[in-house]
CSV table of C-alpha atoms and ligand atoms in Angstrom, one decimal:
chain,number,residue,atom,x,y,z
A,1,UNK,CA,18.9,4.9,-25.2
A,2,UNK,CA,19.4,7.3,-21.7
A,3,UNK,CA,19.7,3.9,-18.6
A,4,UNK,CA,16.1,4.9,-17.1
A,5,UNK,CA,15.7,6.9,-13.9
A,6,UNK,CA,14.6,5.9,-10.3
A,7,UNK,CA,14.5,9.5,-9.4
A,8,UNK,CA,11.3,10.9,-8.3
A,9,UNK,CA,12.2,14.8,-7.6
A,10,UNK,CA,9.4,16.7,-8.6
A,11,UNK,CA,7.2,14.6,-8.6
A,12,UNK,CA,3.6,15.0,-6.5
A,13,UNK,CA,2.5,11.5,-4.1
A,14,UNK,CA,0.0,10.5,-2.1
A,15,UNK,CA,0.8,8.0,0.7
A,16,UNK,CA,-2.5,6.2,2.7
A,17,UNK,CA,-1.5,4.8,5.7
A,18,UNK,CA,1.3,6.7,5.9
A,19,UNK,CA,1.5,7.4,9.6
A,20,UNK,CA,2.6,3.8,10.5
A,21,UNK,CA,4.3,0.7,9.4
A,22,UNK,CA,4.7,0.5,6.1
A,23,UNK,CA,2.8,2.7,4.6
A,24,UNK,CA,5.5,5.4,6.6
A,25,UNK,CA,8.2,3.9,5.2
A,26,UNK,CA,6.9,4.6,2.7
A,27,UNK,CA,6.5,8.0,2.6
A,28,UNK,CA,9.9,8.5,3.9
A,29,UNK,CA,11.4,7.0,1.1
A,30,UNK,CA,9.5,8.8,-1.4
A,31,UNK,CA,9.8,12.3,0.3
A,32,UNK,CA,13.9,11.1,0.5
A,33,UNK,CA,14.3,10.2,-3.4
A,34,UNK,CA,12.8,13.8,-4.4
A,35,UNK,CA,9.0,13.7,-4.3
A,36,UNK,CA,6.5,15.5,-2.4
A,37,UNK,CA,4.5,13.6,-0.5
A,38,UNK,CA,1.0,13.9,1.2
A,39,UNK,CA,0.5,11.1,4.0
A,40,UNK,CA,-3.1,10.2,4.4
A,41,UNK,CA,-3.9,8.1,7.2
A,42,UNK,CA,-7.2,7.7,10.5
A,43,UNK,CA,-8.0,11.0,12.0
A,44,UNK,CA,-5.6,10.4,15.7
A,45,UNK,CA,-3.2,8.8,14.3
A,46,UNK,CA,1.1,9.5,14.3
A,47,UNK,CA,0.5,11.9,11.0
A,48,UNK,CA,2.5,15.1,12.7
A,49,UNK,CA,5.3,12.3,13.7
A,50,UNK,CA,5.8,11.2,9.4
A,51,UNK,CA,5.6,14.3,8.2
A,52,UNK,CA,8.1,16.1,10.9
A,53,UNK,CA,10.3,13.3,10.5
A,54,UNK,CA,10.6,13.8,6.1
A,55,UNK,CA,10.5,17.7,6.9
A,56,UNK,CA,13.8,17.3,9.4
A,57,UNK,CA,15.4,15.7,7.2
A,58,UNK,CA,15.4,18.3,3.7
A,59,UNK,CA,12.3,16.5,2.8
A,60,UNK,CA,8.6,17.8,1.2
A,61,UNK,CA,5.3,17.0,3.4
A,62,UNK,CA,2.2,17.6,4.6
A,63,UNK,CA,-0.5,15.4,6.7
A,64,UNK,CA,-4.3,15.0,5.3
A,65,UNK,CA,-6.7,12.8,7.6
A,66,UNK,CA,-8.8,11.0,5.0
A,67,UNK,CA,-10.8,6.9,5.5
A,68,UNK,CA,-9.9,5.7,2.4
A,69,UNK,CA,-13.7,4.0,3.1
A,70,UNK,CA,-14.8,7.3,2.2
A,71,UNK,CA,-15.4,8.6,-1.9
A,72,UNK,CA,-15.0,12.8,-0.7
A,73,UNK,CA,-12.5,11.9,1.7
A,74,UNK,CA,-10.2,10.8,-0.7
A,75,UNK,CA,-11.2,13.4,-3.6
A,76,UNK,CA,-10.7,15.7,-0.6
A,77,UNK,CA,-7.1,14.2,-0.2
A,78,UNK,CA,-6.1,14.9,-3.3
A,79,UNK,CA,-7.3,17.7,-4.5
A,80,UNK,CA,-5.4,19.1,-1.2
A,81,UNK,CA,-2.4,18.3,-1.7
A,82,UNK,CA,-2.3,19.1,-5.5
A,83,UNK,CA,-3.6,22.1,-4.3
A,84,UNK,CA,0.0,22.8,-1.6
A,85,UNK,CA,2.3,21.0,-4.3
A,86,UNK,CA,0.9,21.1,-7.8
A,87,UNK,CA,-0.5,17.5,-10.0
A,88,UNK,CA,-0.7,14.7,-9.0
A,89,UNK,CA,1.5,11.7,-10.4
A,90,UNK,CA,2.5,8.8,-7.8
A,91,UNK,CA,0.9,7.0,-5.4
A,92,UNK,CA,1.0,4.7,-3.4
A,93,UNK,CA,-2.0,3.0,-1.2
A,94,UNK,CA,-0.9,1.1,2.3
A,95,UNK,CA,-4.1,1.8,4.4
A,96,UNK,CA,-5.4,-1.5,5.5
A,97,UNK,CA,-6.8,-3.6,8.9
A,98,UNK,CA,-6.2,-7.3,9.4
A,99,UNK,CA,-7.8,-9.5,12.3
A,100,UNK,CA,-8.7,-13.3,12.7
A,101,UNK,CA,-11.7,-15.5,12.9
A,102,UNK,CA,-12.3,-19.0,11.9
A,103,UNK,CA,-14.6,-19.0,8.2
A,104,UNK,CA,-17.1,-21.1,9.4
A,105,UNK,CA,-18.3,-18.4,12.8
A,106,UNK,CA,-16.9,-15.2,11.5
A,107,UNK,CA,-19.9,-12.4,11.8
A,108,UNK,CA,-20.5,-10.8,8.2
A,109,UNK,CA,-19.9,-7.7,9.4
A,110,UNK,CA,-16.3,-8.3,10.8
A,111,UNK,CA,-16.1,-10.1,6.7
A,112,UNK,CA,-18.0,-7.1,5.2
A,113,UNK,CA,-15.4,-4.4,7.5
A,114,UNK,CA,-11.5,-5.8,6.6
A,115,UNK,CA,-13.6,-5.9,2.9
A,116,UNK,CA,-14.3,-2.3,3.2
A,117,UNK,CA,-10.7,-1.1,4.2
A,118,UNK,CA,-8.4,-3.3,2.4
A,119,UNK,CA,-10.2,-4.4,-0.5
A,120,UNK,CA,-12.8,-0.9,-1.2
A,121,UNK,CA,-10.4,1.5,0.3
A,122,UNK,CA,-8.3,0.6,-2.2
A,123,UNK,CA,-11.1,0.5,-4.8
A,124,UNK,CA,-12.0,3.8,-3.8
A,125,UNK,CA,-8.4,5.3,-3.3
A,126,UNK,CA,-7.5,4.1,-6.5
A,127,UNK,CA,-10.7,5.9,-7.9
A,128,UNK,CA,-9.5,9.7,-6.6
A,129,UNK,CA,-5.9,9.4,-7.7
A,130,UNK,CA,-6.6,7.6,-10.7
A,131,UNK,CA,-8.9,11.0,-12.1
A,132,UNK,CA,-6.5,12.9,-10.6
A,133,UNK,CA,-4.1,11.2,-13.6
A,134,UNK,CA,-6.0,10.9,-16.5
A,135,UNK,CA,-6.1,14.6,-16.0
A,136,UNK,CA,-2.6,15.3,-15.1
A,137,UNK,CA,-1.5,12.7,-18.3
A,138,UNK,CA,-0.9,10.0,-16.4
A,139,UNK,CA,0.9,8.5,-12.8
A,140,UNK,CA,1.6,5.7,-11.1
A,141,UNK,CA,0.3,4.1,-8.6
A,142,UNK,CA,0.8,1.2,-6.5
A,143,UNK,CA,-0.9,-1.2,-4.1
A,144,UNK,CA,-0.1,-2.4,-1.0
A,145,UNK,CA,-1.4,-6.0,-1.3
A,146,UNK,CA,0.4,-9.1,0.5
A,147,UNK,CA,1.9,-12.9,-0.5
A,148,UNK,CA,-1.7,-13.6,1.6
A,149,UNK,CA,-3.0,-13.1,-1.9
A,150,UNK,CA,-1.7,-15.8,-3.1
A,151,UNK,CA,-1.8,-18.4,0.0
A,152,UNK,CA,-3.3,-19.3,2.5
A,153,UNK,CA,-0.8,-18.6,5.8
A,154,UNK,CA,-0.3,-21.4,7.3
A,155,UNK,CA,-2.0,-20.8,11.0
A,156,UNK,CA,-4.1,-17.6,11.0
A,157,UNK,CA,-7.5,-17.6,9.9
A,158,UNK,CA,-8.1,-14.9,8.0
A,159,UNK,CA,-10.1,-15.8,5.1
A,160,UNK,CA,-11.9,-12.4,4.6
A,161,UNK,CA,-8.0,-10.6,4.5
A,162,UNK,CA,-7.0,-13.0,1.9
A,163,UNK,CA,-9.8,-12.7,-0.3
A,164,UNK,CA,-10.0,-9.0,-0.4
A,165,UNK,CA,-5.7,-8.9,-0.9
A,166,UNK,CA,-6.5,-11.6,-3.6
A,167,UNK,CA,-8.7,-9.1,-5.1
A,168,UNK,CA,-6.3,-5.7,-4.2
A,169,UNK,CA,-4.0,-7.8,-7.0
A,170,UNK,CA,-7.0,-8.4,-10.1
A,171,UNK,CA,-7.8,-4.5,-9.0
A,172,UNK,CA,-4.5,-3.2,-9.8
A,173,UNK,CA,-4.6,-6.0,-12.9
A,174,UNK,CA,-8.3,-4.5,-14.1
A,175,UNK,CA,-7.3,-0.5,-13.9
A,176,UNK,CA,-3.4,-1.2,-15.6
A,177,UNK,CA,-5.8,-2.0,-19.0
A,178,UNK,CA,-8.4,0.5,-18.1
A,179,UNK,CA,-5.4,2.5,-17.9
A,180,UNK,CA,-2.9,2.3,-20.0
A,181,UNK,CA,-3.9,4.0,-22.6
A,182,UNK,CA,-4.0,7.1,-21.0
A,183,UNK,CA,-1.0,6.9,-19.5
A,184,UNK,CA,-1.5,5.2,-16.4
A,185,UNK,CA,0.7,2.3,-14.4
A,186,UNK,CA,-0.8,0.1,-11.9
A,187,UNK,CA,0.8,-2.3,-10.2
A,188,UNK,CA,0.8,-4.0,-6.6
A,189,UNK,CA,3.7,-5.0,-4.3
A,190,UNK,CA,3.0,-8.3,-2.0
A,191,UNK,CA,5.5,-7.9,1.5
A,192,UNK,CA,6.5,-11.2,3.4
A,193,UNK,CA,5.7,-11.1,7.0
A,194,UNK,CA,6.8,-7.2,8.6
A,195,UNK,CA,7.2,-6.0,11.2
A,196,UNK,CA,4.7,-3.3,12.0
A,197,UNK,CA,1.8,-2.8,14.6
A,198,UNK,CA,-0.1,-5.2,12.6
A,199,UNK,CA,2.4,-8.6,13.5
A,200,UNK,CA,2.0,-7.3,16.5
A,201,UNK,CA,-1.1,-8.5,17.5
A,202,UNK,CA,-1.8,-11.5,19.6
A,203,UNK,CA,-2.6,-14.5,16.6
A,204,UNK,CA,0.4,-13.4,15.1
A,205,UNK,CA,3.2,-11.8,17.5
A,206,UNK,CA,3.9,-15.4,18.5
A,207,UNK,CA,4.3,-17.1,15.7
A,208,UNK,CA,6.9,-14.0,13.3
A,209,UNK,CA,9.5,-15.6,14.6
A,210,UNK,CA,8.8,-19.3,13.2
A,211,UNK,CA,7.7,-17.4,10.0
A,212,UNK,CA,11.6,-16.0,10.1
A,213,UNK,CA,12.7,-19.3,10.4
A,214,UNK,CA,10.4,-20.1,6.9
A,215,UNK,CA,11.7,-18.2,4.7
A,216,UNK,CA,15.0,-18.5,2.4
A,217,UNK,CA,16.8,-15.3,3.8
A,218,UNK,CA,16.2,-16.3,7.3
A,219,UNK,CA,14.6,-13.2,8.1
A,220,UNK,CA,10.8,-11.1,8.3
A,221,UNK,CA,10.8,-8.0,6.7
A,222,UNK,CA,11.9,-4.9,8.6
A,223,UNK,CA,8.8,-1.9,6.6
A,224,UNK,CA,12.1,-0.4,4.5
A,225,UNK,CA,12.8,-3.1,3.0
A,226,UNK,CA,9.2,-2.6,1.0
A,227,UNK,CA,9.6,0.2,0.3
A,228,UNK,CA,12.6,0.2,-2.1
A,229,UNK,CA,10.7,-2.1,-4.5
A,230,UNK,CA,7.9,0.5,-4.8
A,231,UNK,CA,9.5,3.2,-5.1
A,232,UNK,CA,11.1,1.2,-8.4
A,233,UNK,CA,7.3,0.2,-9.4
A,234,UNK,CA,6.6,4.1,-9.4
A,235,UNK,CA,9.9,5.4,-11.2
A,236,UNK,CA,10.6,6.3,-15.0
A,237,UNK,CA,13.0,2.7,-14.0
A,238,UNK,CA,9.7,0.6,-14.6
A,239,UNK,CA,8.6,2.6,-17.3
A,240,UNK,CA,7.1,-0.3,-19.0
A,241,UNK,CA,5.9,-2.0,-16.1
A,242,UNK,CA,2.0,-2.2,-15.0
A,243,UNK,CA,-0.6,-5.0,-14.3
A,244,UNK,CA,2.1,-7.3,-12.4
A,245,UNK,CA,2.0,-8.0,-8.8
A,246,UNK,CA,5.9,-8.9,-7.6
A,247,UNK,CA,6.0,-10.3,-4.1
A,248,UNK,CA,8.6,-9.2,-1.2
A,249,UNK,CA,8.4,-12.2,0.6
A,250,UNK,CA,12.1,-13.0,1.4
A,251,UNK,CA,12.2,-15.8,-0.1
A,252,UNK,CA,9.0,-17.9,1.8
A,253,UNK,CA,6.5,-18.5,-0.9
A,254,UNK,CA,8.5,-20.9,-2.9
A,255,UNK,CA,9.2,-22.9,-0.2
B,1,LIG,P1,-0.4,-1.0,9.9
B,1,LIG,O1,1.2,-0.9,10.8
B,1,LIG,O2,-1.6,-0.8,10.7
B,1,LIG,O3,-0.3,0.6,9.5
B,1,LIG,C1,-1.6,0.2,8.4
B,1,LIG,C2,-1.8,1.8,8.7
B,1,LIG,O4,-3.3,2.1,7.8
B,1,LIG,C3,-2.9,2.5,10.1
B,1,LIG,O5,-2.1,4.1,9.8
B,1,LIG,C4,-3.9,2.4,10.2
B,1,LIG,O6,-4.5,3.3,10.8
B,1,LIG,C5,-4.0,3.3,8.7
B,1,LIG,N1,-5.9,2.6,8.5
B,1,LIG,C6,-6.1,1.5,8.6
B,1,LIG,N2,-7.5,1.6,8.1
B,1,LIG,C7,-7.7,2.7,8.0
B,1,LIG,C8,-8.6,4.1,7.0
B,1,LIG,N3,-9.9,3.3,6.8
B,1,LIG,N4,-8.6,4.8,6.5
B,1,LIG,C9,-7.5,4.8,6.1
B,1,LIG,N5,-6.2,4.9,6.6
B,1,LIG,C10,-6.6,3.3,7.8
B,1,LIG,O7,0.1,-1.7,9.1
B,1,LIG,P2,1.1,-2.4,7.8
B,1,LIG,O8,1.7,-3.7,8.4
B,1,LIG,O9,1.8,-1.6,8.1
B,1,LIG,O10,0.6,-2.1,6.6
B,1,LIG,C11,0.2,-1.7,5.5
B,1,LIG,C12,0.1,-2.5,4.9
B,1,LIG,O11,1.2,-3.7,4.1
B,1,LIG,C13,-1.2,-3.0,5.1
B,1,LIG,O12,-2.2,-3.0,3.4
B,1,LIG,C14,-1.5,-4.9,5.1
B,1,LIG,O13,-2.5,-5.3,4.7
B,1,LIG,C15,0.3,-4.4,4.1
B,1,LIG,N6,0.5,-6.0,5.0
B,1,LIG,C16,1.2,-6.2,6.1
B,1,LIG,C17,2.0,-7.2,6.9
B,1,LIG,C18,2.7,-7.6,7.4
B,1,LIG,O14,3.3,-8.1,7.6
B,1,LIG,N7,3.1,-6.3,8.1
B,1,LIG,C19,2.0,-8.1,5.3
B,1,LIG,C20,1.4,-8.0,3.8
B,1,LIG,C21,0.3,-7.2,3.7
B,1,LIG,P3,-5.1,3.1,12.5
B,1,LIG,O15,-3.1,3.2,12.9
B,1,LIG,O16,-5.2,4.3,13.1
B,1,LIG,O17,-5.9,1.8,12.4
């Protein structure tokens, strides 16, 4: 039997949250492995920057402004990318937000906003991408969850975020089952603390050095640390992997 390929050559991909942090590193990595990448993010974000960076290294990319909480935006984004690069077969959903408030006083609007972007946004992204892949005969989706799906982060009051991320893991398992017989694999990757704009927010920034000490590998992740495992799950090398959640946390949750 031939060794399965890690290449993403000639594949069409979309990445949400592609202009910043983890999504950006993933978009660059997928393009480096040969995929044509539709980079999706909110209007006003640095989409030109990531697309120019991909093109400057010989890769193929296009930018699309879309809000993952809007179903019509995501359907239009997928259609635009397919019109430019051909049938979609790969997708990574990395768009997300985070903030903090004690559970006993969190306004319901704050709860709903985080659930809307971090869980409903992933569902609507998967729906648009999955419908394209069902038409195209299959594909692979990776959702970016978090180790907060399985632990409560010591010192961080973010019940809404943690609940949303647990939902993303279970959503992945549910879609994996629903779409398995039609050729779509769905998995999630759960990063540990990663150096991005998200972890520069006040309630986290000062704690990042402590998190590094609490990590068996002795540091926090860089966005590029997350990109490799995502690329593996998208590739044919992971052809028998679906419905799983891959922790990429430097061992943080083993202690
Ligand atoms: P980031 O640098 O803030 O990137 C998130 C991106 O998502 C931003 O470009 C953001 O745009 C975009 N976004 C937010 N709301 C959106 C919406 N409604 N529609 C489309 N795009 C939207 O954060 P990151 O750290 O790379 O996070 C990426 C993913 O990893 C998130 O799902 C996060 O929860 C997860 N994660 C991060 C860590 C970590 O330690 N950094 C750990 C575990 C999991 P704006 O900047 O314009 O808001």
